[in-house]
Amino acid sequence: MSNIAIFASGSGSNAEQIIRYFSGNPEHAVKLILSNNANAYVLERAKNLSVPSFVFDRQTFYNAHKVLDLLREAEIDIIVLAGFLWLVPDYLLVTFPQRIINIHPALLPEFGGKGMYGARVHEAVIREGRKKSGITIHLIDEEYDRGNILFQAECPVLPGDTPDDLASRIHQLEHRYFPETINSYLENLGPLSYSAQIPTDKI
Ligand code: GAR
């Protein structure tokens, strides 16, 4: 049994797919949605799907224990970043080693890094005249868009594509593969032990 927390900053279409995929699953469940954006549509989706949500500001996320306390209370085993735009702080990396999964809307290692998210990624892919793009699902570490790749899938970039055209093709891939990649990863993962103490300099 694994409890999943999803961090999302925007629309949350991936978060919704993941919640729906795991609903009714006796093994794994989405327990919590967390967002840095009080206006994010993902919060509406969470409400409609009866998943509790929590909004934090920069100060709370980077300097306080509140987020960690919430994750502990909900006995979260794994964090999924579904369109989450802030760098994950050390205290979460330490508490959830190899247990934070991100999705990126391009074929990493290309078109990743700081500032490369959402439409900016698709604009760059089109501007550079690439014939294909895709998705990357990967574990995260202290750098943006690094860490072990769990899954990639490709799609074509067609002549005349706008960033929106490419985004919707990418979203289709994400919705199709993100939930099942999380599920496969969970199959080899036991519950998280919270017993390990977090070094105080990491909080
Ligand atoms: C997704 O395409 C995801 O790959 C991207 O944000 C979008 C969120 O869509 N993430 C990044 O760019 C992270 N670097 P959604 O809110 O509809 O799930």
Coordinates of C-alpha atoms and ligand atoms in Angstrom, one line a residue:
M1 CA 0.0 0.0 0.0
S2 CA 1.4 3.4 -1.0
N3 CA 0.0 6.8 -0.3
I4 CA 0.7 9.4 -2.9
A5 CA 0.9 13.2 -2.6
I6 CA 0.8 15.2 -5.8
F7 CA 2.4 18.7 -6.1
A8 CA 1.0 20.8 -8.9
S9 CA 1.1 24.5 -9.8
G10 CA -1.4 24.9 -12.5
S11 CA -4.3 23.3 -14.3
G12 CA -3.7 19.8 -12.9
S13 CA -4.9 17.7 -15.8
N14 CA -2.2 15.2 -15.0
A15 CA -3.1 15.2 -11.3
E16 CA -6.7 14.5 -12.2
Q17 CA -5.7 11.5 -14.4
I18 CA -3.6 10.1 -11.6
I19 CA -6.3 10.5 -9.1
R20 CA -8.8 8.8 -11.4
Y21 CA -6.4 6.0 -12.3
F22 CA -5.8 5.1 -8.6
S23 CA -9.4 5.6 -7.4
G24 CA -10.8 2.2 -6.3
N25 CA -7.2 0.7 -6.3
P26 CA -6.9 -1.3 -3.1
E27 CA -3.1 -0.9 -3.1
H28 CA -2.3 2.8 -3.8
A29 CA -4.2 6.0 -3.3
V30 CA -3.8 9.7 -3.9
K31 CA -4.1 11.2 -0.4
L32 CA -3.2 14.9 -0.8
I33 CA -2.8 17.6 -3.4
L34 CA -0.3 20.4 -2.6
S35 CA 0.1 23.6 -4.5
N36 CA 2.1 26.8 -4.4
N37 CA -0.7 28.6 -6.3
A38 CA -4.0 29.5 -4.5
N39 CA -5.6 30.1 -7.9
A40 CA -4.5 26.9 -9.5
Y41 CA -7.3 25.0 -11.2
V42 CA -5.9 21.8 -9.7
L43 CA -7.5 22.8 -6.4
E44 CA -10.9 22.8 -8.1
R45 CA -10.2 19.4 -9.5
A46 CA -9.1 18.1 -6.1
K47 CA -12.3 19.4 -4.5
N48 CA -14.5 17.8 -7.2
L49 CA -12.6 14.5 -6.7
S50 CA -12.8 14.7 -2.9
V51 CA -9.0 14.8 -2.4
P52 CA -7.8 17.1 0.4
S53 CA -5.6 20.0 -0.7
F54 CA -3.2 22.4 0.8
V55 CA -1.7 25.7 -0.5
F56 CA 1.7 26.9 0.7
D57 CA 3.7 30.1 0.0
R58 CA 7.4 30.3 -0.6
Q59 CA 8.3 30.9 3.1
T60 CA 6.3 27.9 4.2
F61 CA 7.7 25.6 1.5
Y62 CA 11.3 26.4 2.0
N63 CA 11.6 27.3 5.6
A64 CA 9.0 25.6 7.7
H65 CA 8.1 22.1 8.8
K66 CA 4.4 22.5 7.9
V67 CA 4.6 20.7 4.5
L68 CA 6.6 17.8 6.0
D69 CA 4.2 17.5 8.9
L70 CA 1.3 17.2 6.5
L71 CA 3.0 14.6 4.5
R72 CA 3.8 12.6 7.6
E73 CA 0.3 12.9 9.0
A74 CA -1.1 11.5 5.7
E75 CA 1.7 8.8 5.8
I76 CA 2.8 9.7 2.3
D77 CA 5.2 7.2 0.7
I78 CA 5.8 8.9 -2.6
I79 CA 5.5 12.4 -4.1
V80 CA 4.5 13.1 -7.7
L81 CA 5.3 16.4 -9.3
A82 CA 2.6 17.0 -11.9
G83 CA 3.3 20.4 -13.4
F84 CA 5.0 21.7 -10.2
L85 CA 7.3 24.6 -10.9
W86 CA 9.4 25.2 -7.8
L87 CA 12.7 23.6 -7.0
V88 CA 12.1 20.9 -4.4
P89 CA 14.0 21.7 -1.2
D90 CA 16.6 19.4 0.4
Y91 CA 14.4 18.4 3.3
L92 CA 12.0 16.7 0.9
L93 CA 14.8 15.0 -1.1
V94 CA 16.3 13.7 2.1
T95 CA 12.9 12.4 3.5
F96 CA 11.8 10.9 0.2
P97 CA 14.9 9.4 -1.4
Q98 CA 14.2 8.0 -4.8
R99 CA 10.5 8.7 -4.1
I100 CA 9.9 12.0 -5.9
I101 CA 8.7 11.5 -9.5
N102 CA 8.5 14.4 -12.0
I103 CA 7.1 14.7 -15.5
H104 CA 8.7 16.9 -18.0
P105 CA 7.1 17.8 -21.4
A106 CA 10.1 17.1 -23.6
L107 CA 12.8 14.4 -24.2
L108 CA 15.3 15.2 -21.4
P109 CA 18.2 15.9 -21.2
E110 CA 17.3 18.3 -24.0
F111 CA 14.9 21.2 -23.3
G112 CA 15.2 21.0 -19.5
G113 CA 16.6 23.1 -16.8
K114 CA 15.6 26.2 -14.9
G115 CA 12.9 28.2 -16.6
M116 CA 12.0 25.4 -19.0
Y117 CA 8.4 24.5 -18.2
G118 CA 5.0 24.3 -20.0
A119 CA 4.7 26.4 -23.1
R120 CA 8.3 27.6 -23.0
V121 CA 9.5 24.1 -23.6
H122 CA 7.2 23.7 -26.7
E123 CA 8.2 27.1 -28.0
A124 CA 11.9 26.1 -27.8
V125 CA 11.3 22.7 -29.5
I126 CA 9.5 24.4 -32.4
R127 CA 11.9 27.3 -32.7
E128 CA 14.8 24.8 -33.0
G129 CA 13.0 23.0 -35.8
R130 CA 12.9 19.6 -34.1
K131 CA 10.9 16.9 -35.8
K132 CA 10.0 15.1 -32.6
S133 CA 9.4 15.8 -29.0
G134 CA 7.9 13.7 -26.1
I135 CA 7.7 13.2 -22.4
T136 CA 10.1 12.2 -19.7
I137 CA 9.1 10.7 -16.4
H138 CA 12.0 10.7 -14.0
L139 CA 13.1 10.7 -10.4
I140 CA 14.4 14.0 -9.1
D141 CA 17.5 15.2 -7.3
E142 CA 18.8 18.6 -6.4
E143 CA 19.0 19.9 -10.0
Y144 CA 16.1 20.8 -12.2
D145 CA 15.2 18.0 -14.6
R146 CA 18.0 15.5 -13.8
G147 CA 17.8 12.2 -12.0
N148 CA 17.1 8.7 -13.2
I149 CA 14.7 8.4 -16.2
L150 CA 11.9 5.9 -15.6
F151 CA 10.1 6.3 -18.9
Q152 CA 10.1 8.3 -22.2
A153 CA 7.7 8.4 -25.1
E154 CA 8.0 10.4 -28.3
C155 CA 5.6 12.2 -30.6
P156 CA 6.1 14.0 -33.9
V157 CA 6.3 17.8 -34.2
L158 CA 4.3 18.5 -37.3
P159 CA 4.9 21.4 -39.8
G160 CA 2.9 24.4 -38.7
D161 CA 2.5 23.2 -35.1
T162 CA 1.9 26.0 -32.6
P163 CA 3.1 25.5 -29.0
D164 CA -0.5 24.8 -28.1
D165 CA -0.8 22.1 -30.8
L166 CA 2.3 20.4 -29.4
A167 CA 1.2 20.9 -25.8
S168 CA -2.0 19.0 -26.5
R169 CA -0.2 16.1 -28.2
I170 CA 2.2 16.0 -25.3
H171 CA -0.7 16.1 -22.8
Q172 CA -2.2 13.0 -24.5
L173 CA 1.1 11.1 -23.9
E174 CA 1.3 12.3 -20.4
H175 CA -2.2 11.3 -19.5
R176 CA -1.7 7.9 -21.1
Y177 CA 1.6 7.0 -19.5
F178 CA 2.1 9.0 -16.3
P179 CA -0.3 7.1 -14.1
E180 CA 0.8 3.7 -15.3
T181 CA 4.5 4.6 -14.9
I182 CA 3.8 5.6 -11.3
N183 CA 2.0 2.4 -10.7
S184 CA 4.9 0.3 -12.1
Y185 CA 7.4 2.1 -10.0
L186 CA 5.2 1.5 -6.9
E187 CA 5.2 -2.2 -7.5
N188 CA 8.9 -2.4 -6.4
L189 CA 8.7 0.0 -3.6
G190 CA 7.8 -0.7 0.0
P191 CA 6.3 1.8 2.4
L192 CA 8.5 4.7 3.4
S193 CA 10.1 4.5 6.9
Y194 CA 9.9 7.9 8.6
S195 CA 12.2 6.6 11.3
A196 CA 15.3 8.1 9.7
Q197 CA 16.0 11.4 11.3
I198 CA 16.4 14.4 9.0
P199 CA 19.6 16.3 9.6
T200 CA 18.5 19.7 11.1
D201 CA 20.6 21.6 8.5
K202 CA 18.3 20.1 5.8
I203 CA 15.1 21.5 7.3
Ligands
GAR1 C1 2.7 19.2 -18.1 O1 2.8 19.2 -19.5 C2 4.0 18.9 -17.4 O2 4.8 18.0 -18.2 C3 4.6 20.3 -17.4 O3 3.6 21.1 -17.0 C4 2.3 20.6 -17.6 C5 1.3 20.6 -16.5 O4 0.0 20.3 -17.1 N1 5.7 20.3 -16.4 C6 6.8 21.0 -16.5 O5 6.9 21.8 -17.5 C7 7.8 20.9 -15.4 N2 9.1 21.3 -15.9 P1 -1.2 20.0 -16.2 O6 -1.3 21.0 -15.1 O7 -2.4 20.0 -17.1 O8 -1.0 18.6 -15.6

